[in-house]
Short mmCIF file of N, CA and C in Angstrom, two decimals:
data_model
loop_
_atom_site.label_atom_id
_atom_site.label_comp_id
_atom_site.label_asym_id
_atom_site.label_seq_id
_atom_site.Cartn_x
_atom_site.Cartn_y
_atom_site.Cartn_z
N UNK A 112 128.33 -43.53 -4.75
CA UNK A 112 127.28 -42.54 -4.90
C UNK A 112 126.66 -42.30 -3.53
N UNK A 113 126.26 -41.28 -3.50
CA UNK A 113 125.64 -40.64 -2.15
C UNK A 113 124.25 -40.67 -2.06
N UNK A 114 123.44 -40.19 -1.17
CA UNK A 114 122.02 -40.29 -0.72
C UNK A 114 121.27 -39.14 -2.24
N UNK A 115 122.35 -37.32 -2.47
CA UNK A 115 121.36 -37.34 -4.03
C UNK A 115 121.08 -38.21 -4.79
N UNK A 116 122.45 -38.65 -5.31
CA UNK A 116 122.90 -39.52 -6.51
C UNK A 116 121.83 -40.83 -6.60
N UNK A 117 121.61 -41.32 -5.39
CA UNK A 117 121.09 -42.41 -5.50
C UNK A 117 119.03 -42.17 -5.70
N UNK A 118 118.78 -41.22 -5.27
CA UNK A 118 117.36 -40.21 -5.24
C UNK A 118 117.34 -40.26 -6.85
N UNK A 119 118.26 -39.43 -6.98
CA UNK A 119 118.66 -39.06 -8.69
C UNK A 119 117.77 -40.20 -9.70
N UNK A 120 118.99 -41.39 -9.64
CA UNK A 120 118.71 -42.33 -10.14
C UNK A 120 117.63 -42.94 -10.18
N UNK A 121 117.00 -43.31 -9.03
CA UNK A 121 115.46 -43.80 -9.02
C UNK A 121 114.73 -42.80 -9.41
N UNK A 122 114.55 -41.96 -9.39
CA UNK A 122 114.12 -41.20 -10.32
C UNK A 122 113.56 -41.52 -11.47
N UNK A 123 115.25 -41.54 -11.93
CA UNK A 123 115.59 -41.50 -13.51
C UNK A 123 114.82 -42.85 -13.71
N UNK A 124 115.47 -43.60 -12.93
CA UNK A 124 114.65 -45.05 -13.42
C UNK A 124 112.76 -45.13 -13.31
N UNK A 125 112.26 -44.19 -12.55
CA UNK A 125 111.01 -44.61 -12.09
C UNK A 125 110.19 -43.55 -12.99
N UNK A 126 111.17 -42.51 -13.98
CA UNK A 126 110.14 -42.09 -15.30
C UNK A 126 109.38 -42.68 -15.93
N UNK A 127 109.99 -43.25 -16.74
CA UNK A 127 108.79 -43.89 -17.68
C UNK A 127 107.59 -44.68 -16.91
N UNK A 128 107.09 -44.45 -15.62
CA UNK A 128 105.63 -44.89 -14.81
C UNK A 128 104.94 -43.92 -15.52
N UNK A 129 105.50 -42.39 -15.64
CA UNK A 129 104.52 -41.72 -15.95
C UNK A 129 103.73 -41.86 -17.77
N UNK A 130 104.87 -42.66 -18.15
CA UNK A 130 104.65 -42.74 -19.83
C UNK A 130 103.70 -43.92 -19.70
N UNK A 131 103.57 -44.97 -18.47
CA UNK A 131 102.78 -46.19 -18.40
C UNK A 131 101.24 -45.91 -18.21
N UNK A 132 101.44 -45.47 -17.17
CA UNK A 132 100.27 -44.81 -16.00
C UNK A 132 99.03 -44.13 -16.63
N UNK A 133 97.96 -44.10 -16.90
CA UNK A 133 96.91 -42.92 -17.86
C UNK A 133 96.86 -41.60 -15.93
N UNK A 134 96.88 -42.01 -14.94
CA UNK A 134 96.46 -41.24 -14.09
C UNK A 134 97.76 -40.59 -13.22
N UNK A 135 97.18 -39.22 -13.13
CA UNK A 135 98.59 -38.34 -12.85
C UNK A 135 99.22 -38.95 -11.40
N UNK A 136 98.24 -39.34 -9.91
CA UNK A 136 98.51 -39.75 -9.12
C UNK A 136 99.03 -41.19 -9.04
N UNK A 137 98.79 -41.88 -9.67
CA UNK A 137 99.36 -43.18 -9.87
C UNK A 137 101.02 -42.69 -10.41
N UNK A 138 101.29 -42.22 -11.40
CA UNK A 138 102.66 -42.00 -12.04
C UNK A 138 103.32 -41.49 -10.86
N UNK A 139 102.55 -40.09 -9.63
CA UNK A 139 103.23 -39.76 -8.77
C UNK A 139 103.60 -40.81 -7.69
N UNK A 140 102.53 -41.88 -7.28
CA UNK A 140 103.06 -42.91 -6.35
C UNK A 140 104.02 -43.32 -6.49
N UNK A 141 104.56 -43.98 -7.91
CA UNK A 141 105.07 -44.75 -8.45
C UNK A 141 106.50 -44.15 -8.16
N UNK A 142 106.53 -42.99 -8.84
CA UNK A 142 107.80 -42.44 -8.49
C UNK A 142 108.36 -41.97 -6.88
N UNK A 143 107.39 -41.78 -6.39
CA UNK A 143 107.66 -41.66 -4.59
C UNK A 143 108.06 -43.27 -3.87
N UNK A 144 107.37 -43.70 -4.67
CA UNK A 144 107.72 -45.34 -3.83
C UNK A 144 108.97 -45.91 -4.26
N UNK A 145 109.12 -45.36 -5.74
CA UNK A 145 111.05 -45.50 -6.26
C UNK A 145 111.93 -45.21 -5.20
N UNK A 146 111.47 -43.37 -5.05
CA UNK A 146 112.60 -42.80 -4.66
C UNK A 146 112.88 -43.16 -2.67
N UNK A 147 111.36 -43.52 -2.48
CA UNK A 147 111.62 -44.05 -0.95
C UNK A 147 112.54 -44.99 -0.70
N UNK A 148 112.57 -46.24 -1.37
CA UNK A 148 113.66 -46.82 -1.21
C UNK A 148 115.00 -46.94 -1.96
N UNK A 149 115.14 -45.68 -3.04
CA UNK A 149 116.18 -45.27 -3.34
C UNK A 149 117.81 -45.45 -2.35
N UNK A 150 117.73 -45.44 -0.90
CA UNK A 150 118.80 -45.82 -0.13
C UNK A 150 118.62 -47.41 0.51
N UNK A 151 117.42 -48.14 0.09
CA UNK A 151 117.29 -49.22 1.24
C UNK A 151 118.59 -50.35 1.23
N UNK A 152 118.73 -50.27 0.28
CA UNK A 152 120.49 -51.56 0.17
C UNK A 152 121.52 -51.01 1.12
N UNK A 153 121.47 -49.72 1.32
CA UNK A 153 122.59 -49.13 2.33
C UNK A 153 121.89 -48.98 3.67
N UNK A 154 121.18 -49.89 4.03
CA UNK A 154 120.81 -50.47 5.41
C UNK A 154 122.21 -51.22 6.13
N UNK A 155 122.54 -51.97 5.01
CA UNK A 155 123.67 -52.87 5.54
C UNK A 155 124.96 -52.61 6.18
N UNK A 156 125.05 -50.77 6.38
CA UNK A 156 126.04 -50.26 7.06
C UNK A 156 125.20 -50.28 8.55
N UNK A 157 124.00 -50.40 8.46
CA UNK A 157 123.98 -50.52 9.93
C UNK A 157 123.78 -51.82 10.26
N UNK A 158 123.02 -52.87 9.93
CA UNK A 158 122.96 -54.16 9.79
C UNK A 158 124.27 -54.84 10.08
N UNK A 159 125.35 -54.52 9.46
CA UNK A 159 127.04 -55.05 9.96
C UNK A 159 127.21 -54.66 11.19
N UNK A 160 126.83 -53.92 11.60
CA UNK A 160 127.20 -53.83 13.29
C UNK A 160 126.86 -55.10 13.71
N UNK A 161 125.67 -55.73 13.13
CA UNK A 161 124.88 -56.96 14.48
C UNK A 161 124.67 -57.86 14.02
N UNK A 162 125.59 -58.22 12.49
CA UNK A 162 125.34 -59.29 12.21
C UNK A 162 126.52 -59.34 10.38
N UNK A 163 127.21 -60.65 10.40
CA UNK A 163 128.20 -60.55 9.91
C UNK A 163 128.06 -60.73 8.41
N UNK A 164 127.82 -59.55 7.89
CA UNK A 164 127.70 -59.13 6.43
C UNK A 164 128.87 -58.14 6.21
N UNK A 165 129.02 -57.87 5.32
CA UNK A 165 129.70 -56.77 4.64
C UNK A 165 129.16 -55.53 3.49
N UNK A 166 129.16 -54.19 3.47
CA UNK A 166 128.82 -53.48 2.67
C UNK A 166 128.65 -53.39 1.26
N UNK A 167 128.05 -53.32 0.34
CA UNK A 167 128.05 -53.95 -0.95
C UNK A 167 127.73 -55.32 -1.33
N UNK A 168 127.63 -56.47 -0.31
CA UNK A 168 127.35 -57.78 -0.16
C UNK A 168 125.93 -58.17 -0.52
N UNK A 169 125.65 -59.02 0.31
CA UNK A 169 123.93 -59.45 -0.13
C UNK A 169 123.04 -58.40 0.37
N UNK A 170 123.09 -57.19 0.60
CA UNK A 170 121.90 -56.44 0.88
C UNK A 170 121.88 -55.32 -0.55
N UNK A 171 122.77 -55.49 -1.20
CA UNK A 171 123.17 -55.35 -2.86
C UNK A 171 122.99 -55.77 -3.51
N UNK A 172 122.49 -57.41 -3.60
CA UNK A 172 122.40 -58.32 -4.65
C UNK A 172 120.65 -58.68 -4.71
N UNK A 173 120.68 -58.96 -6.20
CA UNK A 173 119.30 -59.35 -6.68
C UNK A 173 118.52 -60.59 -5.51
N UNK A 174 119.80 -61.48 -5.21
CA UNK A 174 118.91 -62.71 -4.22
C UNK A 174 118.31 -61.97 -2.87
N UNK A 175 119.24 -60.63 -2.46
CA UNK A 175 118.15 -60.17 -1.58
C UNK A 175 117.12 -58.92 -1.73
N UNK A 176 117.34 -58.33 -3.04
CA UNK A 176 116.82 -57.37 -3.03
C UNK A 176 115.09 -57.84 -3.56
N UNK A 177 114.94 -58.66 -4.36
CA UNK A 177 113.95 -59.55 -4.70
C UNK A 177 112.86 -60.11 -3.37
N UNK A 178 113.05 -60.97 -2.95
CA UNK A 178 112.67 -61.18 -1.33
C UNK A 178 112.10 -59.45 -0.68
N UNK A 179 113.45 -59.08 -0.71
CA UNK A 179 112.94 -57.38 0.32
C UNK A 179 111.63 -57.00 -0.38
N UNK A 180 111.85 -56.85 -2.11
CA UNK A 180 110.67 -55.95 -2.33
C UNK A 180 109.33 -56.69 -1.93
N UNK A 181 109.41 -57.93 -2.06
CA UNK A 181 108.23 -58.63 -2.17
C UNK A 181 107.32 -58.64 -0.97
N UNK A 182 108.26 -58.65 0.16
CA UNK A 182 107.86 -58.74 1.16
C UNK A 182 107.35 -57.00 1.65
N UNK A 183 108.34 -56.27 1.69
CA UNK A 183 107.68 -54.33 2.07
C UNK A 183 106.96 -53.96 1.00
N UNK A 184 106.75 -54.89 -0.19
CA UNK A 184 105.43 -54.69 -0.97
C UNK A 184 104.40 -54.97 -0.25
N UNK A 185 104.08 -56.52 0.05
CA UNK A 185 103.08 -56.83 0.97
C UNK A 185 102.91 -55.79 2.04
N UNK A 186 103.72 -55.89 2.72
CA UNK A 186 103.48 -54.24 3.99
C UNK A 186 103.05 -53.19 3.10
N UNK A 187 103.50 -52.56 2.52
CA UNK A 187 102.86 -51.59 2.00
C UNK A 187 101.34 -51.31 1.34
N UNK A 188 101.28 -52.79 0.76
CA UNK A 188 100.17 -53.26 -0.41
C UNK A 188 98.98 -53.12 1.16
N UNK A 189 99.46 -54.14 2.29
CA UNK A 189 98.40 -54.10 3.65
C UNK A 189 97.88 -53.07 4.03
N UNK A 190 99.01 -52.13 3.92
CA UNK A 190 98.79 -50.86 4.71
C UNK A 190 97.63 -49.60 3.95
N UNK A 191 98.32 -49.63 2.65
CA UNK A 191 97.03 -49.20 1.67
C UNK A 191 95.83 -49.29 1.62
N UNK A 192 95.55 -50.81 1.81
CA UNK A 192 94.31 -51.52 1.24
C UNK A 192 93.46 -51.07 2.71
N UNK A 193 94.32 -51.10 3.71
CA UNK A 193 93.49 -50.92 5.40
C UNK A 193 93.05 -48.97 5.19
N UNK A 194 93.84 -48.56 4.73
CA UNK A 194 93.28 -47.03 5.17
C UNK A 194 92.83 -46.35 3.85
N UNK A 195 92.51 -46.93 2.84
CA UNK A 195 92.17 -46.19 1.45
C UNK A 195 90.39 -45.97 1.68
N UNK A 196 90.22 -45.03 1.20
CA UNK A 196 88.93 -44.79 1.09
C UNK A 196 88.13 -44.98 -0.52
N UNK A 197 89.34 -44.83 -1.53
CA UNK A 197 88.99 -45.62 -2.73
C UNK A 197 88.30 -46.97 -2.76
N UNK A 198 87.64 -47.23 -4.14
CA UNK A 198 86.84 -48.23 -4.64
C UNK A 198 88.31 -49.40 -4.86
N UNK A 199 88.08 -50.53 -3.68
CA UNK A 199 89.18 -51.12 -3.81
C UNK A 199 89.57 -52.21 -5.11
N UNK A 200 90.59 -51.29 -5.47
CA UNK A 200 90.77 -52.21 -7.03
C UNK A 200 91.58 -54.07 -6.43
N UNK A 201 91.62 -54.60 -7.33
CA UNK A 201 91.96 -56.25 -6.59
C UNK A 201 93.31 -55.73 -6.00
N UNK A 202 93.50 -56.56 -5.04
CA UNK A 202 94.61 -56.52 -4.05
C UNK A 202 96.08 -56.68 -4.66
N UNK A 203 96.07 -58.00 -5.79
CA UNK A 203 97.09 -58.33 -6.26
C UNK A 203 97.72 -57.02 -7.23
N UNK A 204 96.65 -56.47 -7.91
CA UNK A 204 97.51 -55.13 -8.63
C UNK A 204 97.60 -54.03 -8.12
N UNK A 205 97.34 -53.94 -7.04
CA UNK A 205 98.20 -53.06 -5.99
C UNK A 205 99.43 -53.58 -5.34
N UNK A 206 99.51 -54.94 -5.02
CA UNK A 206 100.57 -55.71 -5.06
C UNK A 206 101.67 -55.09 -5.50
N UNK A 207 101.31 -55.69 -7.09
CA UNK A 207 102.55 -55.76 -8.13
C UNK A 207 102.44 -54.38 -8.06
N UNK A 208 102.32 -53.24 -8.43
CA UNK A 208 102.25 -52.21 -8.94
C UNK A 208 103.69 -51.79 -7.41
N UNK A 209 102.81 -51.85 -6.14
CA UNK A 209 103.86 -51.49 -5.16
C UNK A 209 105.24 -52.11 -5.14
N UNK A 210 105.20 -53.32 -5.58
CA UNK A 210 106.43 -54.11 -5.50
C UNK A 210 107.21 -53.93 -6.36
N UNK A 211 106.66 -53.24 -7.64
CA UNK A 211 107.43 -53.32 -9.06
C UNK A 211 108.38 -51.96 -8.55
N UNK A 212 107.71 -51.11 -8.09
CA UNK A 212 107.81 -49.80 -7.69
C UNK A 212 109.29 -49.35 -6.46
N UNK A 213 108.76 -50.45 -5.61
CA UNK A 213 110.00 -50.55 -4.58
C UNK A 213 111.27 -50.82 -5.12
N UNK A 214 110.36 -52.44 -5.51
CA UNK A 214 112.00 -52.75 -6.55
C UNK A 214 112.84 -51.91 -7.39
N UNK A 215 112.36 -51.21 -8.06
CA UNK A 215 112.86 -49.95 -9.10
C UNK A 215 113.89 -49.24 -8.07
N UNK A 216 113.01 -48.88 -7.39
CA UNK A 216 114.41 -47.67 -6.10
C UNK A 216 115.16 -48.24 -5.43
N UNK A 217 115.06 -50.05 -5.65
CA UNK A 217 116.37 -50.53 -5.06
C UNK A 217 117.28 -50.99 -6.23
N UNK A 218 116.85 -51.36 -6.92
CA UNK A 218 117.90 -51.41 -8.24
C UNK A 218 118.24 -50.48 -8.67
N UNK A 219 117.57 -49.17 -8.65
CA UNK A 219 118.82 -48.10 -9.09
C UNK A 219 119.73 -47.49 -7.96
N UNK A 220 119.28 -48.10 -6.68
CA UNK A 220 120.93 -48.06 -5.92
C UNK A 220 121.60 -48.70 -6.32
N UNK A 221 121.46 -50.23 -6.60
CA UNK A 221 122.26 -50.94 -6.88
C UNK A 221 123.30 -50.15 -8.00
N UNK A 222 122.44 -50.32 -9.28
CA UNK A 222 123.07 -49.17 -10.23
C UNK A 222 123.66 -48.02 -10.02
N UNK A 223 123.51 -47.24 -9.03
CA UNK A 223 124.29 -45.78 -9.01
C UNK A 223 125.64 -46.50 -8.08
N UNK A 224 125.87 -47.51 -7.37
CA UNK A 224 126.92 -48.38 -6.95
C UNK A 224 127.81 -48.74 -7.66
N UNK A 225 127.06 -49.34 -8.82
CA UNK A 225 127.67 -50.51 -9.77
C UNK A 225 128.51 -49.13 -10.63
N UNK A 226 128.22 -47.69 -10.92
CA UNK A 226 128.75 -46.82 -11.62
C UNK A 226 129.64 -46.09 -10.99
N UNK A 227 130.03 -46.05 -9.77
CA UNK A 227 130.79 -45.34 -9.19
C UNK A 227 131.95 -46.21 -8.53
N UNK A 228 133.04 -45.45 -8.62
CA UNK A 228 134.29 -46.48 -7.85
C UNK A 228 134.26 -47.08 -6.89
N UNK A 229 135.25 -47.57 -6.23
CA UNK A 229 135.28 -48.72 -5.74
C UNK A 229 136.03 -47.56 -4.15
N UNK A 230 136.01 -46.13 -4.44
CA UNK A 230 137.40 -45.79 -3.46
C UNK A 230 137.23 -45.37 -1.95
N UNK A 231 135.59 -45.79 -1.81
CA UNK A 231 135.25 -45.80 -0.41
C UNK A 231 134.78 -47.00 0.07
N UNK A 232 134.17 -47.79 -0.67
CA UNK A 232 133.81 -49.19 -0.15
C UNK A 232 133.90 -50.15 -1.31
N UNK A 233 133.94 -51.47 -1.14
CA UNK A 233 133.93 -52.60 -2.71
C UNK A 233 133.39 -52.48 -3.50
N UNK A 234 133.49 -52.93 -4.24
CA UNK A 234 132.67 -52.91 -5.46
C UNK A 234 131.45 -53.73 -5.14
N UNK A 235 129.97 -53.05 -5.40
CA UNK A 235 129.07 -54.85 -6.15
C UNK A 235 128.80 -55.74 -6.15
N UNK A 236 128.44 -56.64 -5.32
CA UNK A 236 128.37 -58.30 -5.57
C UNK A 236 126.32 -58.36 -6.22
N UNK A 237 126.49 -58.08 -7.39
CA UNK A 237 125.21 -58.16 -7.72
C UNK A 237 124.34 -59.52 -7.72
N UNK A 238 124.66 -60.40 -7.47
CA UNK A 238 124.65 -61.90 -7.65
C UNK A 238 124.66 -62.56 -6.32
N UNK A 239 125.17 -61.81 -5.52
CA UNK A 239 125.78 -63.22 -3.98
C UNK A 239 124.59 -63.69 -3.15
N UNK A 240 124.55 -64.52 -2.90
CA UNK A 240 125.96 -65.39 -2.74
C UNK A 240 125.53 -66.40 -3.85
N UNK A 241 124.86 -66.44 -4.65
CA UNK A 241 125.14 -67.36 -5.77
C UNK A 241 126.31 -67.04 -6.61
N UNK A 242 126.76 -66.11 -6.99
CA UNK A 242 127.78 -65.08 -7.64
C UNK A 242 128.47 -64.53 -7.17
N UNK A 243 130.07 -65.06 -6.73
CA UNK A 243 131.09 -64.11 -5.55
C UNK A 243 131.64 -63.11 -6.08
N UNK A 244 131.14 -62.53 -7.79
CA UNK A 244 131.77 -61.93 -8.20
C UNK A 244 131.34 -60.37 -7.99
N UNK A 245 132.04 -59.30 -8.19
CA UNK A 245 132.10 -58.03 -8.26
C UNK A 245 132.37 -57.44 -9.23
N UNK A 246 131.06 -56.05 -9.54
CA UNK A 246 131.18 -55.92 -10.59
C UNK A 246 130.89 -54.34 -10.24
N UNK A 247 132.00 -53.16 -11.19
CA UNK A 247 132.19 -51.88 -10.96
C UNK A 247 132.30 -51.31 -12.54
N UNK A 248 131.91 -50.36 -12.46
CA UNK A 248 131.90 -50.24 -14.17
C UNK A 248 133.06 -48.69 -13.79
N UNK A 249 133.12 -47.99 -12.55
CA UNK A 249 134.04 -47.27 -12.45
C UNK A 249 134.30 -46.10 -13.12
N UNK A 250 132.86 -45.22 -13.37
CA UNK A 250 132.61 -44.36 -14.20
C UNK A 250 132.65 -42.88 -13.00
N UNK A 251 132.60 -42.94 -12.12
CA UNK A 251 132.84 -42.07 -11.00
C UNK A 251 133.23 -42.12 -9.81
N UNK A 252 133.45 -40.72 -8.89
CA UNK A 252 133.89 -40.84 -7.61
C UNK A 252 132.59 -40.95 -6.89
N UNK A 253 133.05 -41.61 -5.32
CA UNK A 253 131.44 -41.56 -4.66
C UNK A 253 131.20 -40.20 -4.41
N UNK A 254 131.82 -39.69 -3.86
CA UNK A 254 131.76 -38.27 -3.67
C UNK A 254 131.36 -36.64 -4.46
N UNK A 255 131.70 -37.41 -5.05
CA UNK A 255 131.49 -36.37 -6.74
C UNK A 255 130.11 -35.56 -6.57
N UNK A 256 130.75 -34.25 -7.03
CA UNK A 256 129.50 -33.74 -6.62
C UNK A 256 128.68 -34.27 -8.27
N UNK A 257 128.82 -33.73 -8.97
CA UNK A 257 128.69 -34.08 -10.69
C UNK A 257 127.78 -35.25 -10.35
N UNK A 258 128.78 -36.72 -9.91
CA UNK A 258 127.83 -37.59 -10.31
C UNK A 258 126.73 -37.67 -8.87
N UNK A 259 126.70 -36.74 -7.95
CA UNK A 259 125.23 -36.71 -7.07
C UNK A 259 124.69 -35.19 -7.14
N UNK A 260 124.93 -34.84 -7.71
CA UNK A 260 123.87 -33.74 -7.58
C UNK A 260 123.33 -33.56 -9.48
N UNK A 261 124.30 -34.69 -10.17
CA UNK A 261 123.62 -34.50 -11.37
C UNK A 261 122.39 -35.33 -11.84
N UNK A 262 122.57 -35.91 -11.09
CA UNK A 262 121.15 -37.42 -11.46
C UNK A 262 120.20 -36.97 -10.58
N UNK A 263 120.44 -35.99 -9.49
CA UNK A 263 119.33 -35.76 -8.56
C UNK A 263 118.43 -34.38 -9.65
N UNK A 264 119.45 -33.32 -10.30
CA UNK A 264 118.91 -32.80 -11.43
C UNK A 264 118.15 -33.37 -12.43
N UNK A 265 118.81 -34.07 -12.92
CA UNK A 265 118.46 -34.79 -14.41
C UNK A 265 116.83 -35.43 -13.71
N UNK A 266 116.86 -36.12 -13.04
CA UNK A 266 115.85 -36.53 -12.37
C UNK A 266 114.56 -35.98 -11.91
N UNK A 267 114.83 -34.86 -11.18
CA UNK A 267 113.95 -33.83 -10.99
C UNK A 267 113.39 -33.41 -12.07
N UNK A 268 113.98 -33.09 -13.02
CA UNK A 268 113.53 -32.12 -14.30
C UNK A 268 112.55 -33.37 -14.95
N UNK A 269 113.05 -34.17 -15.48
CA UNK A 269 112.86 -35.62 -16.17
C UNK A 269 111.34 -35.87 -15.11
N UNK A 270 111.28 -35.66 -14.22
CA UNK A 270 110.23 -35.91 -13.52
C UNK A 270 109.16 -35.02 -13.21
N UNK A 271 109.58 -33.68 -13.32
CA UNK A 271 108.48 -32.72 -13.34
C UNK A 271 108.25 -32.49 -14.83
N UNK A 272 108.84 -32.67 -15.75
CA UNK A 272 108.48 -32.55 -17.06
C UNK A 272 107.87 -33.86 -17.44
N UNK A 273 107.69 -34.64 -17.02
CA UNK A 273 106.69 -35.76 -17.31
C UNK A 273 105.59 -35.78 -16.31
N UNK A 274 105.65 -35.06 -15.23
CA UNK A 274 104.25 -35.00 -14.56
C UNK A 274 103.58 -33.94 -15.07
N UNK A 275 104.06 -33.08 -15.21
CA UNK A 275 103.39 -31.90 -16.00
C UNK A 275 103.25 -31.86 -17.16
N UNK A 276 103.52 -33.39 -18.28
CA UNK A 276 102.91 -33.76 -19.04
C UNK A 276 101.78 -34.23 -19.05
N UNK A 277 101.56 -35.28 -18.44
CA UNK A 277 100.35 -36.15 -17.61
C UNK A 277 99.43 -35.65 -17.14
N UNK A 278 99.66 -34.57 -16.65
CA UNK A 278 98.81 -33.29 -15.88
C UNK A 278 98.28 -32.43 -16.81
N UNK A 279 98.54 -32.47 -17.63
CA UNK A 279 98.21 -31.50 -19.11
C UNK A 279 97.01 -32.13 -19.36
N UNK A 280 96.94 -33.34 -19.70
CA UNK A 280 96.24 -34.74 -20.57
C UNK A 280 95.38 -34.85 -19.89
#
């Protein structure tokens, strides 16, 4: 899957914030902070230049994607809390809220990975290095326009039709 496809998906995944959320700007963070790191696992094509990983490897898998959020949560959660002019709600549920949020747009890379073939780079190691295994469910091409420009649709819509639900209310 490509840079739509993968937008798409976090997306898709970072809807239902707005079904959580009572406030329209909160549901919108939520979904912007998905879709920001919607590509961050595909760091590791540049990361292999300078250091000996492989594509699909641990910058793919839960043992590092876990760590990442937690930590560019904290950065983010810092960065907030320093320039908000809001009534500062406790630190920790801005925390979680940012971290839950990140995490979301890196697991549905993972996912738009785990659904598409194997015919430009490996499959998957959702698990490593505790788990050497690879896992492809092989439901598309990376390239495809279908499967990236359709989740970046489905997504969009799915997302302005739930903000402009919220926005109604």
């Amino acid at each position: 899957m490509q840079l739509p496809g993968h937008i798409g998906v976090a997306l898709l995944l970072a809807a239902p914030a707005w079904l959580v959320f009572d406030q329209f700007r909160v549901g919108l963070a939520f979904s912007g902070l998905a879709a920001l790191t919607g590509m961050f696992p595909d760091l590791d094509i540049y990361v292999m230049r300078y250091v000996f990983i492989e594509h699909h490897g641990l910058m793919h898998s839960l043992t590092f994607l876990i760590p990442a959020a937690l930590v560019l949560g904290a950065v983010f959660t810092g960065g907030y809390l320093a320039v908000s002019d809001d009534d500062h709600p406790a630190a920790a549920s801005v925390f979680g809220f940012v971290t839950i949020a990140l995490f979301t747009g890196m697991v549905a890379h993972m996912t738009g990975d785990i659904l598409t073939s194997p015919d430009i780079a490996p499959p998957v190691k959702p698990l490593y290095p505790l788990v050497d295994s690879r896992f492809v469910l092989d439901a598309a091409f990376v390239k495809s326009n279908l499967w990236n420009l359709g989740p970046l649709a489905l997504g969009l819509v799915t997302q302005g039709a739930l903000a402009a639900w919220r926005y109604s209310r």
